[in-house]
mmCIF file of C-alpha atoms and ligand atoms in Angstrom:
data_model
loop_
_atom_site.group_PDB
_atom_site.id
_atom_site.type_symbol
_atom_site.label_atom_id
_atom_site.label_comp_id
_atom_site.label_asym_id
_atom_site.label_seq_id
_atom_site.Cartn_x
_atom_site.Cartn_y
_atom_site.Cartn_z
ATOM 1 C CA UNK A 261 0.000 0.000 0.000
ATOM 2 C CA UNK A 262 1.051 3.472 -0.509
ATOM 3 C CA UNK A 263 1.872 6.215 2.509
ATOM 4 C CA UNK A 264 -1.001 8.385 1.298
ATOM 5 C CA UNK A 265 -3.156 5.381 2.721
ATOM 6 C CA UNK A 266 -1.048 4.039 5.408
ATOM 7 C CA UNK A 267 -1.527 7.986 6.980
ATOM 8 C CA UNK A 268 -5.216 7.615 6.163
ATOM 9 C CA UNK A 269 -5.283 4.081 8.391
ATOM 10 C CA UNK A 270 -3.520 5.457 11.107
ATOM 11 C CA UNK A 271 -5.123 8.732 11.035
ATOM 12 C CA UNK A 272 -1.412 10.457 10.537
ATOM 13 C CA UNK A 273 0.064 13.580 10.312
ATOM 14 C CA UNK A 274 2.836 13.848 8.198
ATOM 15 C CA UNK A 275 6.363 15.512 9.552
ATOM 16 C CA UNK A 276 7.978 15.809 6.693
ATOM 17 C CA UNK A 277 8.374 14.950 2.566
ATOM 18 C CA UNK A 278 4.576 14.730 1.934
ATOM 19 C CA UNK A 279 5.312 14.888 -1.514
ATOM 20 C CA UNK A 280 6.581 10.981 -1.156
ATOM 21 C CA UNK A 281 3.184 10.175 -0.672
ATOM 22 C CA UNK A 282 2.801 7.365 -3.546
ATOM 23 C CA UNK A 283 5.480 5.451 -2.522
ATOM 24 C CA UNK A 284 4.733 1.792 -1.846
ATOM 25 C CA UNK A 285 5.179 0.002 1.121
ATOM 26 C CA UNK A 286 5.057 -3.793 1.340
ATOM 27 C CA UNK A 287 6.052 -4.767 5.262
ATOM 28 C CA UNK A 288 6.008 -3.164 8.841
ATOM 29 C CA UNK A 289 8.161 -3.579 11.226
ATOM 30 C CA UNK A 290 7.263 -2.198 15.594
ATOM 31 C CA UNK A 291 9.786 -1.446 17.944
ATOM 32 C CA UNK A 292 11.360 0.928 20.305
ATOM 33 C CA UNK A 293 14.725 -1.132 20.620
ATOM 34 C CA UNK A 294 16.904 -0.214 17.445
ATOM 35 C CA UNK A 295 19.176 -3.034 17.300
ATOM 36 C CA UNK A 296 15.938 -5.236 16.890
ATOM 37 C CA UNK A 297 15.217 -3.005 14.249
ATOM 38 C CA UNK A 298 18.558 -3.301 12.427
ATOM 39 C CA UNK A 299 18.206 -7.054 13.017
ATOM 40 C CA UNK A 300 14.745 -7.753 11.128
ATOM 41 C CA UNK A 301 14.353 -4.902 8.712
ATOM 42 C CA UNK A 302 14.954 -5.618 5.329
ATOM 43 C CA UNK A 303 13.390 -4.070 1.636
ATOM 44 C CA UNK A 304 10.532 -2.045 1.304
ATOM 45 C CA UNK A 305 9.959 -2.458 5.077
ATOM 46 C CA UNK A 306 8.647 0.572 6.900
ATOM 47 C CA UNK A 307 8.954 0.943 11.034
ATOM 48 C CA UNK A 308 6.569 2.587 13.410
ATOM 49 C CA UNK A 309 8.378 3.030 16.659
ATOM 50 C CA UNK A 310 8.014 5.119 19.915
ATOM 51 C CA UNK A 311 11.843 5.877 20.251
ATOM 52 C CA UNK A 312 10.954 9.757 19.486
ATOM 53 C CA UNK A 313 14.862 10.972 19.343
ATOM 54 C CA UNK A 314 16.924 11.325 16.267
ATOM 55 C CA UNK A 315 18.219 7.553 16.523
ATOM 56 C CA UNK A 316 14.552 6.155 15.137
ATOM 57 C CA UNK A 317 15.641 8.441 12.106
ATOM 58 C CA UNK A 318 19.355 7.324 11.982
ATOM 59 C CA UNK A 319 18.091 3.156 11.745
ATOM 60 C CA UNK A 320 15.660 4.363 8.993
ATOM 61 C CA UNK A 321 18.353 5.914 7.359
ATOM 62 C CA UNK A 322 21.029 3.231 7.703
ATOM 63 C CA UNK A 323 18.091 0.781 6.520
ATOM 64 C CA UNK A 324 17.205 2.753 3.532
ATOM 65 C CA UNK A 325 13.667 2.207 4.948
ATOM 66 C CA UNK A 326 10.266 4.097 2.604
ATOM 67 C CA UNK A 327 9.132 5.565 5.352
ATOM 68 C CA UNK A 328 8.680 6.169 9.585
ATOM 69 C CA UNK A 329 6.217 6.364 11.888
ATOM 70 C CA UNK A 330 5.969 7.551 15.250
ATOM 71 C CA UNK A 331 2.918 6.362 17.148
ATOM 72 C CA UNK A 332 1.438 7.180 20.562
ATOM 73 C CA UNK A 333 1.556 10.959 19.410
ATOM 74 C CA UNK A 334 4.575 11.450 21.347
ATOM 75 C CA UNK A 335 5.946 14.053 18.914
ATOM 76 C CA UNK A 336 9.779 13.357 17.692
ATOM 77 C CA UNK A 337 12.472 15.502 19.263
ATOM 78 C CA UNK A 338 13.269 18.357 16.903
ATOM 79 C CA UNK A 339 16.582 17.059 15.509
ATOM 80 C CA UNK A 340 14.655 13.976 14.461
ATOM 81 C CA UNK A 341 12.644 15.932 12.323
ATOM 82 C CA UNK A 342 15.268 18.185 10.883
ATOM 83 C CA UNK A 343 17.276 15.266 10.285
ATOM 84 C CA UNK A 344 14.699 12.970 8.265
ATOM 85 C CA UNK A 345 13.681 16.573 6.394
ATOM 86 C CA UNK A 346 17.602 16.292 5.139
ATOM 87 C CA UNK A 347 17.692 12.885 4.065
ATOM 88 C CA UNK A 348 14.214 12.942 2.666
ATOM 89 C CA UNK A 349 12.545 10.336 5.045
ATOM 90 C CA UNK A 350 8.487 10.381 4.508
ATOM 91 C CA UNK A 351 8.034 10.989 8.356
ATOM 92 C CA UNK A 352 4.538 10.317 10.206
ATOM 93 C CA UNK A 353 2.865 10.835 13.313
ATOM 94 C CA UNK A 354 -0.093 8.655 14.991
ATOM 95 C CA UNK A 355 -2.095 9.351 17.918
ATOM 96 C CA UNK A 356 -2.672 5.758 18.297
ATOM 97 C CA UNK A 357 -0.948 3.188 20.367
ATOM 98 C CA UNK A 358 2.015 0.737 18.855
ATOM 99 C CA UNK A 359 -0.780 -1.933 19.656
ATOM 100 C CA UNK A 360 -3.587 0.005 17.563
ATOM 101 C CA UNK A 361 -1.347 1.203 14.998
ATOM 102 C CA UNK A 362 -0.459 -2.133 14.343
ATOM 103 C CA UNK A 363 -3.735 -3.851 14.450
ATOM 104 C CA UNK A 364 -5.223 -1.052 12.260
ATOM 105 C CA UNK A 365 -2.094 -1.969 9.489
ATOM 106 C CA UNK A 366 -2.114 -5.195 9.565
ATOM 107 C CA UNK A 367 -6.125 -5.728 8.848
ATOM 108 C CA UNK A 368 -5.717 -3.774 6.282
ATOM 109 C CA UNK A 369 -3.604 -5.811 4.605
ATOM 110 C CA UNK A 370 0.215 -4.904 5.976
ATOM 111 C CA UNK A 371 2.471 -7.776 5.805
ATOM 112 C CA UNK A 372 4.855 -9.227 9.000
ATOM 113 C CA UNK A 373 8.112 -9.055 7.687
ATOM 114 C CA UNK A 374 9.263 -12.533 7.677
ATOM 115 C CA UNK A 375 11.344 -12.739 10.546
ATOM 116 C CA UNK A 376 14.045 -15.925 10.083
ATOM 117 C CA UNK A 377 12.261 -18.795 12.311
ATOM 118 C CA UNK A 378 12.322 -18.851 16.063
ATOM 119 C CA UNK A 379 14.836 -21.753 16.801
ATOM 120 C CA UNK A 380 13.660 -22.149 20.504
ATOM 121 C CA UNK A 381 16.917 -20.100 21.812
ATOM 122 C CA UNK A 382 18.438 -16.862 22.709
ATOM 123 C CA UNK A 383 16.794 -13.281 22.013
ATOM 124 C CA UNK A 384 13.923 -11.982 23.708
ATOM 125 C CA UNK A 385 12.796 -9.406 20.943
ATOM 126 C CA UNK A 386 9.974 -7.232 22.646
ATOM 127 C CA UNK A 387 7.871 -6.484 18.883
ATOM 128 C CA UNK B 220 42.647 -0.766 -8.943
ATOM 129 C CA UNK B 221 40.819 1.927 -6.630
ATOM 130 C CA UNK B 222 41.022 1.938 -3.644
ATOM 131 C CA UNK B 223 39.327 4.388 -1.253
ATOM 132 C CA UNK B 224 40.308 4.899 2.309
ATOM 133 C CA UNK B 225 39.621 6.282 5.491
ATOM 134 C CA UNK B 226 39.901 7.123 9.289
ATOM 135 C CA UNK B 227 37.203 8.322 11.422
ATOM 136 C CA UNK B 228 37.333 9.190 15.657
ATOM 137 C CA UNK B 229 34.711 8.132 17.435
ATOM 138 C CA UNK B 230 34.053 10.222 20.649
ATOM 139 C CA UNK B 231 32.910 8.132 24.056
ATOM 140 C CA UNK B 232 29.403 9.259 25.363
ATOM 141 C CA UNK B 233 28.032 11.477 22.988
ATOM 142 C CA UNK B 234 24.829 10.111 21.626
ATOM 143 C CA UNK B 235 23.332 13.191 19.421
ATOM 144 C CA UNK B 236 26.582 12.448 16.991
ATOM 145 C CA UNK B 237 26.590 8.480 17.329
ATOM 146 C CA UNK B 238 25.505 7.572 13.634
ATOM 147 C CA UNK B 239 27.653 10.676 11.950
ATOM 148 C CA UNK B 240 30.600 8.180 10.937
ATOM 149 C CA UNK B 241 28.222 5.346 9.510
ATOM 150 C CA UNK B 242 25.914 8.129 7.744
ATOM 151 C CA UNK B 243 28.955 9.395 5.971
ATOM 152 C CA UNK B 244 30.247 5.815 5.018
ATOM 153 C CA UNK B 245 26.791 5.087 3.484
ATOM 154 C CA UNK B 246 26.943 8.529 1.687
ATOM 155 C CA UNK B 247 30.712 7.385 0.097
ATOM 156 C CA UNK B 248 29.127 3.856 -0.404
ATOM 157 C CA UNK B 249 25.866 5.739 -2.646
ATOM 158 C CA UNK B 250 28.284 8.130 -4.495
ATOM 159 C CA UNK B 251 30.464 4.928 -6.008
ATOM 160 C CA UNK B 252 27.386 2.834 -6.063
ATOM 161 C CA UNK B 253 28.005 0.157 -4.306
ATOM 162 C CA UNK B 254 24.556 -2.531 -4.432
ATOM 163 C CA UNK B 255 22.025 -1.829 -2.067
ATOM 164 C CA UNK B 256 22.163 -4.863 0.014
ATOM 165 C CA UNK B 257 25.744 -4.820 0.477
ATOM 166 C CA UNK B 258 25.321 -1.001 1.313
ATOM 167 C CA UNK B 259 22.614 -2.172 3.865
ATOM 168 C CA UNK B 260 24.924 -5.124 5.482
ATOM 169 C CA UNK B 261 27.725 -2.541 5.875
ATOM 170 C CA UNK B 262 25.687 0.198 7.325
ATOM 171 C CA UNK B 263 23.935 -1.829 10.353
ATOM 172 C CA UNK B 264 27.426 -3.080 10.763
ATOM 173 C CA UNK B 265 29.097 0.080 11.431
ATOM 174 C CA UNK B 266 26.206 1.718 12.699
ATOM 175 C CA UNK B 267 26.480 -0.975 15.712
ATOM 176 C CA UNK B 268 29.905 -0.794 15.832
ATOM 177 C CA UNK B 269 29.751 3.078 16.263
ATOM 178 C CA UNK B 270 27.220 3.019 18.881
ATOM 179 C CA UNK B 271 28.762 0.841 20.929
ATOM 180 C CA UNK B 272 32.091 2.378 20.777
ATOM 181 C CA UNK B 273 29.822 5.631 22.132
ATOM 182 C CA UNK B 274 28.158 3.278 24.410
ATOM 183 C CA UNK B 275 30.228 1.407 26.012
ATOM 184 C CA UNK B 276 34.166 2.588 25.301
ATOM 185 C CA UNK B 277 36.407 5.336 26.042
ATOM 186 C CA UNK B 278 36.299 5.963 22.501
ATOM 187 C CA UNK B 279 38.271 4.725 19.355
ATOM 188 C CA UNK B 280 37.891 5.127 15.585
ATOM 189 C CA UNK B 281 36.684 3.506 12.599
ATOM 190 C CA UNK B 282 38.716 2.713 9.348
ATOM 191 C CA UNK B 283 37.190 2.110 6.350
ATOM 192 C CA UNK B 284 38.465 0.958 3.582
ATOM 193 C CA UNK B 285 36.972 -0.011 0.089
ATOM 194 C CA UNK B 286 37.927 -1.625 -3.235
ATOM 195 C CA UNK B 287 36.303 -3.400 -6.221
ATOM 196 C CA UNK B 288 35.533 -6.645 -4.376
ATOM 197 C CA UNK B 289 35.288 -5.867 -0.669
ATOM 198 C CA UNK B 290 34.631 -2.994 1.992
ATOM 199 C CA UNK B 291 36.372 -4.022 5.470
ATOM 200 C CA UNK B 292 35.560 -2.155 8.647
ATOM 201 C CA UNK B 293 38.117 -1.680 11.224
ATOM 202 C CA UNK B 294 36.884 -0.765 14.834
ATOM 203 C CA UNK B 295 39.547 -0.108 17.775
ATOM 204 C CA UNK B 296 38.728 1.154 20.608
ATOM 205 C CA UNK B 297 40.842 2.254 23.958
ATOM 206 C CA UNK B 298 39.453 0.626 26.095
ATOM 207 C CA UNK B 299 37.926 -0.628 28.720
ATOM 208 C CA UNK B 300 37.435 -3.980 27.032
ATOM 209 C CA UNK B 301 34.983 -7.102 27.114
ATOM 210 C CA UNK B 302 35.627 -9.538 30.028
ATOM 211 C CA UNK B 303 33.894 -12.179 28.538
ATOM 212 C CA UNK B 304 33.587 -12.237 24.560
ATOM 213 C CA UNK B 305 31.279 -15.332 24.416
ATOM 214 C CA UNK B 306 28.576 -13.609 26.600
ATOM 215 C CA UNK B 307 28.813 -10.409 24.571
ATOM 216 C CA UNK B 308 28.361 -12.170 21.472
ATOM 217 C CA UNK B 309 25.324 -13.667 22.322
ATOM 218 C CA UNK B 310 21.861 -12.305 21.276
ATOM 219 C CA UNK B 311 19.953 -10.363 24.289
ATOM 220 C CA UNK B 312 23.269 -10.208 26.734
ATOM 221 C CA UNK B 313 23.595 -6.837 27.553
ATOM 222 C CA UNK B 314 25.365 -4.415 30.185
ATOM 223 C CA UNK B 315 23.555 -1.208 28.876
ATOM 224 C CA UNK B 316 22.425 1.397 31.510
ATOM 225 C CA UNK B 317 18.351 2.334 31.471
ATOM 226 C CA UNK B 318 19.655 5.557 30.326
ATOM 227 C CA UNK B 319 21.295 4.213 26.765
ATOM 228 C CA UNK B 320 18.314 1.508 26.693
ATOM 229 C CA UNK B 321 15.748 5.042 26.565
ATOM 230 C CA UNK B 322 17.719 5.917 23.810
ATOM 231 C CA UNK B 323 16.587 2.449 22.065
ATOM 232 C CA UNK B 324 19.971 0.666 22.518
ATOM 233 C CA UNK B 325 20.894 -1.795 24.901
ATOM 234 C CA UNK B 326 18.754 -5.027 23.317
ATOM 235 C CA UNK B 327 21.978 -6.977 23.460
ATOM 236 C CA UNK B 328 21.263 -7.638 19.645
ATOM 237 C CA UNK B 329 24.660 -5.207 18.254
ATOM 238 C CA UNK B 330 27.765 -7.655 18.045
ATOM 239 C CA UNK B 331 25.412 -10.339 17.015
ATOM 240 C CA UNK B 332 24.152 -8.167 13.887
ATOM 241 C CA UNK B 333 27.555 -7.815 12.837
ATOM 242 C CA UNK B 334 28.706 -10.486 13.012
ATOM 243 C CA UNK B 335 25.382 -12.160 11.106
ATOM 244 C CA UNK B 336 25.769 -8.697 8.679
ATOM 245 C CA UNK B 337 29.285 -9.045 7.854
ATOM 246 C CA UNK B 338 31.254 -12.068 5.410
ATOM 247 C CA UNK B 339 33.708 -12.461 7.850
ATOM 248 C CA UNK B 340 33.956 -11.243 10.959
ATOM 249 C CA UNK B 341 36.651 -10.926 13.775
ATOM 250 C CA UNK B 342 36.690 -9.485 17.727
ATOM 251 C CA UNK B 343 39.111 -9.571 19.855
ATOM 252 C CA UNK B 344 39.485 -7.752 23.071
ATOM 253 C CA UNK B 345 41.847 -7.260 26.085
ATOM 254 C CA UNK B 346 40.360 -5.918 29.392
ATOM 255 C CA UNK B 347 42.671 -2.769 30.167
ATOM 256 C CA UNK B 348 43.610 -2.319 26.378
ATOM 257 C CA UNK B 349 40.709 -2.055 24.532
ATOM 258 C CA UNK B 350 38.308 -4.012 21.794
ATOM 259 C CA UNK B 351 39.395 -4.628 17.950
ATOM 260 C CA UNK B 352 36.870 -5.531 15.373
ATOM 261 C CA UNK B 353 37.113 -6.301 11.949
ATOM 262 C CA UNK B 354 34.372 -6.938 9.429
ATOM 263 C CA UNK B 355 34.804 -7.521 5.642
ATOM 264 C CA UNK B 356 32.108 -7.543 3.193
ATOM 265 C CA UNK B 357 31.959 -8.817 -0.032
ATOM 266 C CA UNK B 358 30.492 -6.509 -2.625
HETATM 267 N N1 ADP C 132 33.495 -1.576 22.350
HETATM 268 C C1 ADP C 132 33.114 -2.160 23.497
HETATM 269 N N2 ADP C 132 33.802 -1.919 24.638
HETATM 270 C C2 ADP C 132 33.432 -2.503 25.801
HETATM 271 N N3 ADP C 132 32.394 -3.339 25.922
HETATM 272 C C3 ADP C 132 31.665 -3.622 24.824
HETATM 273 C C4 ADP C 132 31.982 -3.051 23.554
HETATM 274 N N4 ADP C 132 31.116 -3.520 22.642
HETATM 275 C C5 ADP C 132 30.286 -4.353 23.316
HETATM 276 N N5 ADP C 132 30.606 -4.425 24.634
HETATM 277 C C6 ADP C 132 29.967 -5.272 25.666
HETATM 278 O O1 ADP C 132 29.261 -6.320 25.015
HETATM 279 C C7 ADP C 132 27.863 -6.246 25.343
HETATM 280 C C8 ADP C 132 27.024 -6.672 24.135
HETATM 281 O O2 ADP C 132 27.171 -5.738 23.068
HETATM 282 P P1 ADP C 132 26.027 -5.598 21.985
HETATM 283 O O3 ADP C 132 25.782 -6.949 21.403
HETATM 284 O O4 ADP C 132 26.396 -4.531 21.032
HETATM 285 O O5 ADP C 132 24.735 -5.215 22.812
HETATM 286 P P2 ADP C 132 24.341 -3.819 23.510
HETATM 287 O O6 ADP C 132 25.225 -2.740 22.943
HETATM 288 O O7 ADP C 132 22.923 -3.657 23.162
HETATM 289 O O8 ADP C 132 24.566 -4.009 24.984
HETATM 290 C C9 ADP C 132 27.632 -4.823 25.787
HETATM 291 O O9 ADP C 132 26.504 -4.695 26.639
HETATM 292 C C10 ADP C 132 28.945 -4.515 26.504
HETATM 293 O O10 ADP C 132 28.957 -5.065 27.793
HETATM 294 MG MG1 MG C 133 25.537 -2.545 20.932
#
C-alpha cells in the first residue's frame, strides 16, 4: 500500500516529505529497541516506533527504509525531524498506540516481515 | 585498482553524533554505487559498531576501507574492554544502563548483527587495552 493510505489508516500527520506520498510500502516492522530493528528490517519495510529521538531516524536511514512512523503521538524531538527533512525520510505521526497502529495496518492488509524462524533459543525481541 | 580509504574518531558518550561516521560511510558507499544490500549489510554493521564504541568505550575510531571486491571495517577502541567475549556475542546479553536503553539501545542484539551482517567477521578484546573488530564484506 502506498503512505497516502497508510496515513489515512492510522489517522497520521505527516512531519515531513509529503510529496513521497505514492510510494509503496510492502512490510512493517514495531519497535522501540533499534538493534531489533537493524536485526529484522529488510526491503521495502517501513517501522513505526516510539523511540521519538533522532536515533529512530538514523536506523531508517542506515536501513534505507520508505518511510517512519511515530505512534502514541509522542511528537519526535526536533533534531529527528530536521534530520529525516535532510535525508528525505516520509516521516509520520499517529495518535494511536504501537498496539492500535499495528492492528489497524495489519487488517488492512500490511504484511509481517518474515522474521528468520524462532529456533527455541536466545533473544527476547519485545515487537 | 581503486582503492578508497579512510579514518574516522569516534568520541565516548556522545549520543546526538553516534551515527555521523556510519551516515557518511553510506553517503561514500551511494556516491560509487556500491549494491544496495551490500550497502545495507555494511551500514547496520558500522552503525552498531559506532554506537557501541559511544556506548560502552572510552572511545576509538573507525577505518574504512573499500575496493572493487570488498569494503572491510576496522573498529579499535581504547578501552575498557569485554571480560567475557562469548557472553557479549550472544543475542539479548547486555550491560547497557536504562539511560542508553531510553535511547533504544541496549537489546543486546549489536555484536550479534555484525557479526550475522558481515562475510567475515573478527573481535578480539583485552580488558585494560581495549576491543578490535574487523568486518569484511563482499560486494
Ligand atoms: N566496544 C566495546 N567496549 C566494551 N564493551 C563492549 C563493547 N562492545 C560491546 N561491549 C559489551 O558487550 C555487550 C554486548 O554488546 P552488543 O551486542 O552490542 O549489545 P548492547 O550494545 O545492546 O549491549 C555490551 O553490553 C557490553 O557489555
Ligand atoms: Mg551494541
Amino acid at each position: 500500500m502506498t503512505i497516502r493510505e497508510i496515513a489515512g489508516i492510522l489517522d497520521a500527520k505527516w512531519l515531513c516529505c509529503e510529496e513521497e506520498a505514492d510510494r509503496e510500502v510492502r512490510y512493517a516492522f514495531a519497535s522501540d529497541m533499534m538493534s531489533d530493528v537493524l536485526a529484522h528490517v529488510g526491503e521495502d519495510t517501513m517501522i513505526l516506533t516510539g523511540l521519538i529521538n533522532s536515533q529512530s531516524v538514523r536506523t531508517a536511514e542506515m536501513l534505507d527504509v520508505p518511510c517512519l512512523i511515530f505512534v502514541r503521538g509522542k511528537i519526535p524531538h526536533k533534531d529527528a525531524i530536521q534530520r529525516a527533512e535532510m535525508i528525505g525520510l516520509p516521516t509520520l505521526l499517529t495518535g494511536c498506540s504501537m498496539f492500535e497502529s499495528c492492528g489497524r495496518l495489519y487488517a488492512a492488509g500490511m504484511g509481517a516481515f518474515k522474521l528468520e524462524e524462532y529456533n527455541g533459543e536466545g533473544g527476547n525481541d519485545d515487537d | 585498482m581503486m582503492t578508497i580509504k579512510e579514518t574516522f574518531p569516534v568520541t565516548a558518550g556522545d549520543m546526538t553524533c553516534a551515527g555521523d561516521v556510519s551516515a557518511r560511510i553510506k553517503r561514500q558507499m551511494k556516491q560509487v554505487g556500491v549494491p544496495a544490500a551490500v550497502m545495507r549489510r555494511v551500514s547496520v554493521g558500522t552503525y552498531e559498531a559506532e554506537i557501541n564504541l559511544v556506548i560502552h568505550s572510552l572511545g576509538g575510531q573507525i577505518d574504512y576501507e573499500m575496493t572493487e571486491e570488498k569494503i572491510t571495517i576496522r573498529v579499535v577502541d581504547n578501552g575498557p574492554g569485554i571480560p567475557d567475549l562469548k557472553k557479549a556475542m550472544t543475542e539479548g546479553w547486555s550491560t547497557a544502563s536504562n539511560e542508553v536503553r531510553n535511547m533504544g539501545f541496549g537489546a543486546g542484539m549489536g555484536l550479534p548483527n555484525m557479526k550475522r551482517n558481515a562475510d567475515e567477521f573478527q573481535i578480539e578484546s583485552t580488558v585494560g587495552v581495549g576491543t578490535d573488530i574487523t568486518m569484511v564484506f563482499n560486494i
